[in-house]
């Protein structure tokens, strides 16, 4: 199993550009989520999904969109990038059996200039 | 009420010593308290977790102590090794909110050889 994969690893955007961060998992996990990590602030939940077709907002959802058309994929879309969205983004997944244990991807480092 | 506080921000320990990281929470509805370990350039990985029906959980050199009345929990790393050098995050979650983790800001641990 590859676990949770994220692409790209690094990305530089100009203010106003849009892009999609990709996340995929091959563990057949129902739960998937997106976090951003900023220095001194830990990880903050952006959006999450409890299954295909079901998504909900986390703590910091503004400026981001998600969709979940398959169990495997959970892309995160930045609609109009802003410098405040410069961060490291992590995708995570967990099963419905012991859904507390989350498996994190390697992260995407995004810089918005 | 959603905040999880964590201290210290950074910690330097000699090889063989004991590393102690403390966390405090406010929301009494939290019922799951994991610790994550993160190495540079990697995603966080679950280290150990506890539920509030026990006061202590030990896995190898890692122990969580939990004080429900004080709303505090701590991670103890016994016989600390240079390979333990990483950033540690405490977190909290509620049952039926499986993806809604609240993370502490992190502690950067350096274990000197």
PDB file of C-alpha atoms in Angstrom:
ATOM      1  CA  UNK A   1       0.000   0.000   0.000  1.00  0.00           C
ATOM      2  CA  UNK A   2       1.202   3.498  -0.819  1.00  0.00           C
ATOM      3  CA  UNK A   3      -0.867   4.909   2.061  1.00  0.00           C
ATOM      4  CA  UNK A   4      -1.779   8.580   1.662  1.00  0.00           C
ATOM      5  CA  UNK A   5      -0.152  10.333  -1.285  1.00  0.00           C
ATOM      6  CA  UNK A   6      -0.124  14.047  -2.054  1.00  0.00           C
ATOM      7  CA  UNK A   7       0.904  15.981  -5.133  1.00  0.00           C
ATOM      8  CA  UNK A   8       2.651  18.251  -5.757  1.00  0.00           C
ATOM      9  CA  UNK A   9       5.309  18.340  -3.009  1.00  0.00           C
ATOM     10  CA  UNK A  10       6.069  21.989  -3.644  1.00  0.00           C
ATOM     11  CA  UNK A  11       4.151  24.759  -5.407  1.00  0.00           C
ATOM     12  CA  UNK A  12       4.621  28.482  -5.916  1.00  0.00           C
ATOM     13  CA  UNK A  13       1.594  30.540  -6.936  1.00  0.00           C
ATOM     14  CA  UNK A  14       1.005  34.176  -7.668  1.00  0.00           C
ATOM     15  CA  UNK A  15      -1.747  36.009  -5.825  1.00  0.00           C
ATOM     16  CA  UNK A  16      -5.088  35.366  -7.512  1.00  0.00           C
ATOM     17  CA  UNK A  17      -4.126  32.124  -9.193  1.00  0.00           C
ATOM     18  CA  UNK A  18      -6.090  28.961  -8.544  1.00  0.00           C
ATOM     19  CA  UNK A  19      -4.874  25.429  -8.155  1.00  0.00           C
ATOM     20  CA  UNK A  20      -5.807  21.990  -6.861  1.00  0.00           C
ATOM     21  CA  UNK A  21      -3.837  20.008  -4.324  1.00  0.00           C
ATOM     22  CA  UNK A  22      -4.280  16.296  -4.899  1.00  0.00           C
ATOM     23  CA  UNK A  23      -4.727  13.668  -2.195  1.00  0.00           C
ATOM     24  CA  UNK A  24      -5.287   9.956  -2.662  1.00  0.00           C
ATOM     25  CA  UNK A  25      -5.365   6.965  -0.354  1.00  0.00           C
ATOM     26  CA  UNK A  26      -5.397   3.263  -1.146  1.00  0.00           C
ATOM     27  CA  UNK A  27      -6.530   1.966   2.251  1.00  0.00           C
ATOM     28  CA  UNK A  28     -10.275   2.173   1.503  1.00  0.00           C
ATOM     29  CA  UNK A  29     -10.686   4.697   4.313  1.00  0.00           C
ATOM     30  CA  UNK A  30     -14.017   6.466   4.650  1.00  0.00           C
ATOM     31  CA  UNK A  31     -12.730   9.522   6.475  1.00  0.00           C
ATOM     32  CA  UNK A  32     -10.432  12.039   4.815  1.00  0.00           C
ATOM     33  CA  UNK A  33      -9.425  15.529   5.837  1.00  0.00           C
ATOM     34  CA  UNK A  34      -7.219  18.476   4.962  1.00  0.00           C
ATOM     35  CA  UNK A  35      -5.092  20.418   7.439  1.00  0.00           C
ATOM     36  CA  UNK A  36      -2.792  23.359   7.130  1.00  0.00           C
ATOM     37  CA  UNK A  37       0.296  23.677   9.283  1.00  0.00           C
ATOM     38  CA  UNK A  38       1.744  27.055  10.152  1.00  0.00           C
ATOM     39  CA  UNK A  39       4.679  27.752  12.487  1.00  0.00           C
ATOM     40  CA  UNK A  40       3.626  27.879  16.118  1.00  0.00           C
ATOM     41  CA  UNK A  41       0.009  27.012  15.341  1.00  0.00           C
ATOM     42  CA  UNK A  42      -0.062  23.251  15.020  1.00  0.00           C
ATOM     43  CA  UNK A  43      -2.393  21.777  12.437  1.00  0.00           C
ATOM     44  CA  UNK A  44      -5.741  23.362  11.696  1.00  0.00           C
ATOM     45  CA  UNK A  45      -8.583  21.521  10.010  1.00  0.00           C
ATOM     46  CA  UNK A  46      -9.728  23.018   6.704  1.00  0.00           C
ATOM     47  CA  UNK A  47     -12.332  20.557   5.381  1.00  0.00           C
ATOM     48  CA  UNK A  48     -13.174  16.942   5.975  1.00  0.00           C
ATOM     49  CA  UNK A  49     -15.230  14.140   4.470  1.00  0.00           C
ATOM     50  CA  UNK A  50     -16.905  11.163   6.105  1.00  0.00           C
ATOM     51  CA  UNK A  51     -17.494   9.366   2.817  1.00  0.00           C
ATOM     52  CA  UNK A  52     -17.906   9.798  -0.919  1.00  0.00           C
ATOM     53  CA  UNK A  53     -20.258  12.675  -1.651  1.00  0.00           C
ATOM     54  CA  UNK A  54     -20.155  14.041   1.908  1.00  0.00           C
ATOM     55  CA  UNK A  55     -17.959  16.963   2.958  1.00  0.00           C
ATOM     56  CA  UNK A  56     -18.018  19.517   5.745  1.00  0.00           C
ATOM     57  CA  UNK A  57     -16.095  22.552   6.920  1.00  0.00           C
ATOM     58  CA  UNK A  58     -13.422  22.559   9.552  1.00  0.00           C
ATOM     59  CA  UNK A  59     -11.889  25.404  11.522  1.00  0.00           C
ATOM     60  CA  UNK A  60     -10.420  27.414   8.621  1.00  0.00           C
ATOM     61  CA  UNK A  61     -12.429  26.709   5.436  1.00  0.00           C
ATOM     62  CA  UNK A  62     -12.464  30.160   3.817  1.00  0.00           C
ATOM     63  CA  UNK A  63     -10.764  30.288   0.425  1.00  0.00           C
ATOM     64  CA  UNK A  64     -10.814  26.525  -0.057  1.00  0.00           C
ATOM     65  CA  UNK A  65     -13.181  24.089  -1.747  1.00  0.00           C
ATOM     66  CA  UNK A  66     -13.330  20.316  -1.610  1.00  0.00           C
ATOM     67  CA  UNK A  67     -15.274  17.513  -3.222  1.00  0.00           C
ATOM     68  CA  UNK A  68     -15.280  13.754  -2.702  1.00  0.00           C
ATOM     69  CA  UNK A  69     -16.484  11.879  -5.771  1.00  0.00           C
ATOM     70  CA  UNK A  70     -14.643   8.647  -4.928  1.00  0.00           C
ATOM     71  CA  UNK A  71     -13.483   6.965  -1.730  1.00  0.00           C
ATOM     72  CA  UNK A  72      -9.858   7.242  -2.834  1.00  0.00           C
ATOM     73  CA  UNK A  73      -9.521  10.918  -3.766  1.00  0.00           C
ATOM     74  CA  UNK A  74     -10.058  14.146  -1.859  1.00  0.00           C
ATOM     75  CA  UNK A  75      -8.728  17.183  -3.772  1.00  0.00           C
ATOM     76  CA  UNK A  76      -8.394  20.619  -2.187  1.00  0.00           C
ATOM     77  CA  UNK A  77      -8.991  23.630  -4.418  1.00  0.00           C
ATOM     78  CA  UNK A  78      -7.646  27.101  -3.800  1.00  0.00           C
ATOM     79  CA  UNK A  79     -10.026  29.420  -5.592  1.00  0.00           C
ATOM     80  CA  UNK A  80      -7.962  32.629  -5.646  1.00  0.00           C
ATOM     81  CA  UNK A  81      -4.657  32.238  -3.852  1.00  0.00           C
ATOM     82  CA  UNK A  82      -3.634  34.801  -1.235  1.00  0.00           C
ATOM     83  CA  UNK A  83      -0.305  35.215   0.612  1.00  0.00           C
ATOM     84  CA  UNK A  84      -2.118  34.187   3.816  1.00  0.00           C
ATOM     85  CA  UNK A  85      -2.528  30.726   2.291  1.00  0.00           C
ATOM     86  CA  UNK A  86       1.224  30.169   2.268  1.00  0.00           C
ATOM     87  CA  UNK A  87       1.514  27.053   4.393  1.00  0.00           C
ATOM     88  CA  UNK A  88       2.193  23.342   4.437  1.00  0.00           C
ATOM     89  CA  UNK A  89      -0.903  21.327   3.629  1.00  0.00           C
ATOM     90  CA  UNK A  90      -1.491  17.809   4.908  1.00  0.00           C
ATOM     91  CA  UNK A  91      -4.108  15.338   3.858  1.00  0.00           C
ATOM     92  CA  UNK A  92      -5.124  12.580   6.274  1.00  0.00           C
ATOM     93  CA  UNK A  93      -7.366   9.545   6.201  1.00  0.00           C
ATOM     94  CA  UNK A  94      -8.813   7.113   8.704  1.00  0.00           C
ATOM     95  CA  UNK A  95     -11.038   4.055   8.592  1.00  0.00           C
ATOM     96  CA  UNK A  96     -14.519   3.815  10.036  1.00  0.00           C
ATOM     97  CA  UNK A  97     -13.434   1.014  12.338  1.00  0.00           C
ATOM     98  CA  UNK A  98     -11.111   2.973  14.582  1.00  0.00           C
ATOM     99  CA  UNK A  99     -11.630   6.294  12.982  1.00  0.00           C
ATOM    100  CA  UNK A 100      -9.598   8.188  15.481  1.00  0.00           C
ATOM    101  CA  UNK A 101      -6.289   6.967  14.066  1.00  0.00           C
ATOM    102  CA  UNK A 102      -5.394   9.249  11.212  1.00  0.00           C
ATOM    103  CA  UNK A 103      -2.743   8.537   8.608  1.00  0.00           C
ATOM    104  CA  UNK A 104      -1.113  11.647   7.191  1.00  0.00           C
ATOM    105  CA  UNK A 105       0.367  12.219   3.761  1.00  0.00           C
ATOM    106  CA  UNK A 106       3.837  13.762   3.251  1.00  0.00           C
ATOM    107  CA  UNK A 107       2.481  17.262   2.736  1.00  0.00           C
ATOM    108  CA  UNK A 108       2.496  19.977   0.061  1.00  0.00           C
ATOM    109  CA  UNK A 109       4.487  23.139   0.712  1.00  0.00           C
ATOM    110  CA  UNK A 110       2.666  26.062  -0.918  1.00  0.00           C
ATOM    111  CA  UNK A 111       4.054  29.553  -1.309  1.00  0.00           C
ATOM    112  CA  UNK A 112       1.863  32.382  -2.564  1.00  0.00           C
ATOM    113  CA  UNK A 113       3.700  35.506  -3.697  1.00  0.00           C
TER     114      UNK A 113
ATOM    115  CA  UNK B   1     -13.206  26.045  24.420  1.00  0.00           C
ATOM    116  CA  UNK B   2     -11.711  24.351  21.414  1.00  0.00           C
ATOM    117  CA  UNK B   3      -8.127  25.263  22.213  1.00  0.00           C
ATOM    118  CA  UNK B   4      -5.402  22.847  23.229  1.00  0.00           C
ATOM    119  CA  UNK B   5      -2.403  24.458  24.903  1.00  0.00           C
ATOM    120  CA  UNK B   6       1.022  22.833  24.762  1.00  0.00           C
ATOM    121  CA  UNK B   7       4.313  23.516  26.512  1.00  0.00           C
ATOM    122  CA  UNK B   8       7.207  23.903  26.242  1.00  0.00           C
ATOM    123  CA  UNK B   9       7.640  25.257  22.737  1.00  0.00           C
ATOM    124  CA  UNK B  10      11.076  23.665  22.537  1.00  0.00           C
ATOM    125  CA  UNK B  11      12.971  21.180  24.667  1.00  0.00           C
ATOM    126  CA  UNK B  12      16.594  20.079  24.779  1.00  0.00           C
ATOM    127  CA  UNK B  13      17.409  16.840  26.592  1.00  0.00           C
ATOM    128  CA  UNK B  14      20.575  14.808  26.981  1.00  0.00           C
ATOM    129  CA  UNK B  15      20.634  11.262  25.654  1.00  0.00           C
ATOM    130  CA  UNK B  16      19.199   8.942  28.291  1.00  0.00           C
ATOM    131  CA  UNK B  17      17.191  11.659  29.973  1.00  0.00           C
ATOM    132  CA  UNK B  18      13.440  12.049  30.358  1.00  0.00           C
ATOM    133  CA  UNK B  19      11.519  14.338  28.013  1.00  0.00           C
ATOM    134  CA  UNK B  20       8.230  15.731  29.304  1.00  0.00           C
ATOM    135  CA  UNK B  21       5.712  17.658  27.222  1.00  0.00           C
ATOM    136  CA  UNK B  22       2.510  19.010  28.713  1.00  0.00           C
ATOM    137  CA  UNK B  23      -0.888  19.798  27.231  1.00  0.00           C
ATOM    138  CA  UNK B  24      -4.079  21.302  28.614  1.00  0.00           C
ATOM    139  CA  UNK B  25      -7.571  21.498  27.178  1.00  0.00           C
ATOM    140  CA  UNK B  26     -10.803  23.265  28.035  1.00  0.00           C
ATOM    141  CA  UNK B  27     -13.588  21.333  26.341  1.00  0.00           C
ATOM    142  CA  UNK B  28     -14.749  18.558  28.690  1.00  0.00           C
ATOM    143  CA  UNK B  29     -16.454  16.825  25.752  1.00  0.00           C
ATOM    144  CA  UNK B  30     -13.079  15.739  24.368  1.00  0.00           C
ATOM    145  CA  UNK B  31     -12.668  12.008  24.815  1.00  0.00           C
ATOM    146  CA  UNK B  32      -9.609  11.042  22.810  1.00  0.00           C
ATOM    147  CA  UNK B  33      -6.115  12.441  23.269  1.00  0.00           C
ATOM    148  CA  UNK B  34      -3.408  11.375  20.802  1.00  0.00           C
ATOM    149  CA  UNK B  35       0.199  12.407  20.464  1.00  0.00           C
ATOM    150  CA  UNK B  36       1.751  12.757  17.047  1.00  0.00           C
ATOM    151  CA  UNK B  37       5.427  12.723  16.118  1.00  0.00           C
ATOM    152  CA  UNK B  38       6.646  14.643  13.093  1.00  0.00           C
ATOM    153  CA  UNK B  39      10.084  14.529  11.508  1.00  0.00           C
ATOM    154  CA  UNK B  40      11.235  17.340   9.189  1.00  0.00           C
ATOM    155  CA  UNK B  41       9.687  17.082   5.747  1.00  0.00           C
ATOM    156  CA  UNK B  42       7.269  14.353   6.800  1.00  0.00           C
ATOM    157  CA  UNK B  43       3.648  14.178   7.823  1.00  0.00           C
ATOM    158  CA  UNK B  44       2.707  13.623  11.473  1.00  0.00           C
ATOM    159  CA  UNK B  45       2.470  10.005  12.631  1.00  0.00           C
ATOM    160  CA  UNK B  46       0.430   8.705  15.536  1.00  0.00           C
ATOM    161  CA  UNK B  47       2.704   7.878  18.468  1.00  0.00           C
ATOM    162  CA  UNK B  48       0.382   6.972  21.318  1.00  0.00           C
ATOM    163  CA  UNK B  49      -3.145   7.872  22.415  1.00  0.00           C
ATOM    164  CA  UNK B  50      -5.325   7.728  25.517  1.00  0.00           C
ATOM    165  CA  UNK B  51      -8.980   7.917  26.400  1.00  0.00           C
ATOM    166  CA  UNK B  52     -10.124   9.566  29.672  1.00  0.00           C
ATOM    167  CA  UNK B  53     -11.214   6.329  31.342  1.00  0.00           C
ATOM    168  CA  UNK B  54      -7.567   5.580  32.236  1.00  0.00           C
ATOM    169  CA  UNK B  55      -4.957   7.769  33.923  1.00  0.00           C
ATOM    170  CA  UNK B  56      -1.884   6.362  32.207  1.00  0.00           C
ATOM    171  CA  UNK B  57      -0.910   4.469  29.080  1.00  0.00           C
ATOM    172  CA  UNK B  58       2.538   3.142  28.328  1.00  0.00           C
ATOM    173  CA  UNK B  59       3.987   1.906  25.054  1.00  0.00           C
ATOM    174  CA  UNK B  60       7.673   1.127  25.211  1.00  0.00           C
ATOM    175  CA  UNK B  61       9.562   4.268  26.224  1.00  0.00           C
ATOM    176  CA  UNK B  62       6.503   6.482  25.699  1.00  0.00           C
ATOM    177  CA  UNK B  63       3.925   7.148  28.418  1.00  0.00           C
ATOM    178  CA  UNK B  64       0.855   9.361  28.476  1.00  0.00           C
ATOM    179  CA  UNK B  65      -0.312  10.607  31.867  1.00  0.00           C
ATOM    180  CA  UNK B  66      -3.864  11.921  31.991  1.00  0.00           C
ATOM    181  CA  UNK B  67      -5.460  14.077  34.696  1.00  0.00           C
ATOM    182  CA  UNK B  68      -9.154  14.420  33.930  1.00  0.00           C
ATOM    183  CA  UNK B  69      -9.986  16.777  36.801  1.00  0.00           C
ATOM    184  CA  UNK B  70      -7.198  19.168  35.825  1.00  0.00           C
ATOM    185  CA  UNK B  71      -7.921  18.732  32.105  1.00  0.00           C
ATOM    186  CA  UNK B  72      -4.260  18.058  31.466  1.00  0.00           C
ATOM    187  CA  UNK B  73      -2.261  15.315  29.826  1.00  0.00           C
ATOM    188  CA  UNK B  74       1.423  14.843  29.238  1.00  0.00           C
ATOM    189  CA  UNK B  75       3.861  12.778  27.208  1.00  0.00           C
ATOM    190  CA  UNK B  76       6.897  11.273  28.905  1.00  0.00           C
ATOM    191  CA  UNK B  77       9.743   9.878  26.826  1.00  0.00           C
ATOM    192  CA  UNK B  78      12.014   7.734  28.940  1.00  0.00           C
ATOM    193  CA  UNK B  79      15.653   7.097  28.014  1.00  0.00           C
ATOM    194  CA  UNK B  80      15.430   9.739  25.281  1.00  0.00           C
ATOM    195  CA  UNK B  81      17.476   9.002  22.162  1.00  0.00           C
ATOM    196  CA  UNK B  82      18.803  11.267  19.390  1.00  0.00           C
ATOM    197  CA  UNK B  83      16.376   9.489  17.043  1.00  0.00           C
ATOM    198  CA  UNK B  84      13.514  10.917  19.130  1.00  0.00           C
ATOM    199  CA  UNK B  85      14.447  14.418  17.960  1.00  0.00           C
ATOM    200  CA  UNK B  86      11.287  15.620  16.247  1.00  0.00           C
ATOM    201  CA  UNK B  87       8.288  17.879  16.736  1.00  0.00           C
ATOM    202  CA  UNK B  88       5.555  16.481  18.964  1.00  0.00           C
ATOM    203  CA  UNK B  89       1.917  17.520  18.794  1.00  0.00           C
ATOM    204  CA  UNK B  90      -0.805  16.751  21.270  1.00  0.00           C
ATOM    205  CA  UNK B  91      -4.378  16.717  20.043  1.00  0.00           C
ATOM    206  CA  UNK B  92      -7.927  16.170  21.227  1.00  0.00           C
ATOM    207  CA  UNK B  93     -11.117  14.957  19.636  1.00  0.00           C
ATOM    208  CA  UNK B  94     -14.688  14.044  20.448  1.00  0.00           C
ATOM    209  CA  UNK B  95     -16.557  10.865  19.635  1.00  0.00           C
ATOM    210  CA  UNK B  96     -18.835  11.385  16.627  1.00  0.00           C
ATOM    211  CA  UNK B  97     -16.525  14.170  15.544  1.00  0.00           C
ATOM    212  CA  UNK B  98     -13.883  11.734  14.388  1.00  0.00           C
ATOM    213  CA  UNK B  99     -12.211  14.082  11.960  1.00  0.00           C
ATOM    214  CA  UNK B 100     -12.423  17.192  14.110  1.00  0.00           C
ATOM    215  CA  UNK B 101      -9.091  17.080  15.841  1.00  0.00           C
ATOM    216  CA  UNK B 102      -7.778  20.130  17.664  1.00  0.00           C
ATOM    217  CA  UNK B 103      -4.001  20.217  17.756  1.00  0.00           C
ATOM    218  CA  UNK B 104      -1.608  21.903  20.130  1.00  0.00           C
ATOM    219  CA  UNK B 105       1.047  24.214  18.621  1.00  0.00           C
ATOM    220  CA  UNK B 106       3.822  21.614  18.886  1.00  0.00           C
ATOM    221  CA  UNK B 107       7.043  21.054  20.835  1.00  0.00           C
ATOM    222  CA  UNK B 108      10.374  20.755  19.087  1.00  0.00           C
ATOM    223  CA  UNK B 109      12.460  18.161  20.933  1.00  0.00           C
ATOM    224  CA  UNK B 110      16.221  17.908  20.484  1.00  0.00           C
ATOM    225  CA  UNK B 111      18.033  15.016  22.142  1.00  0.00           C
ATOM    226  CA  UNK B 112      21.759  15.614  22.383  1.00  0.00           C
ATOM    227  CA  UNK B 113      24.121  12.655  21.930  1.00  0.00           C
TER     228      UNK B 113
END
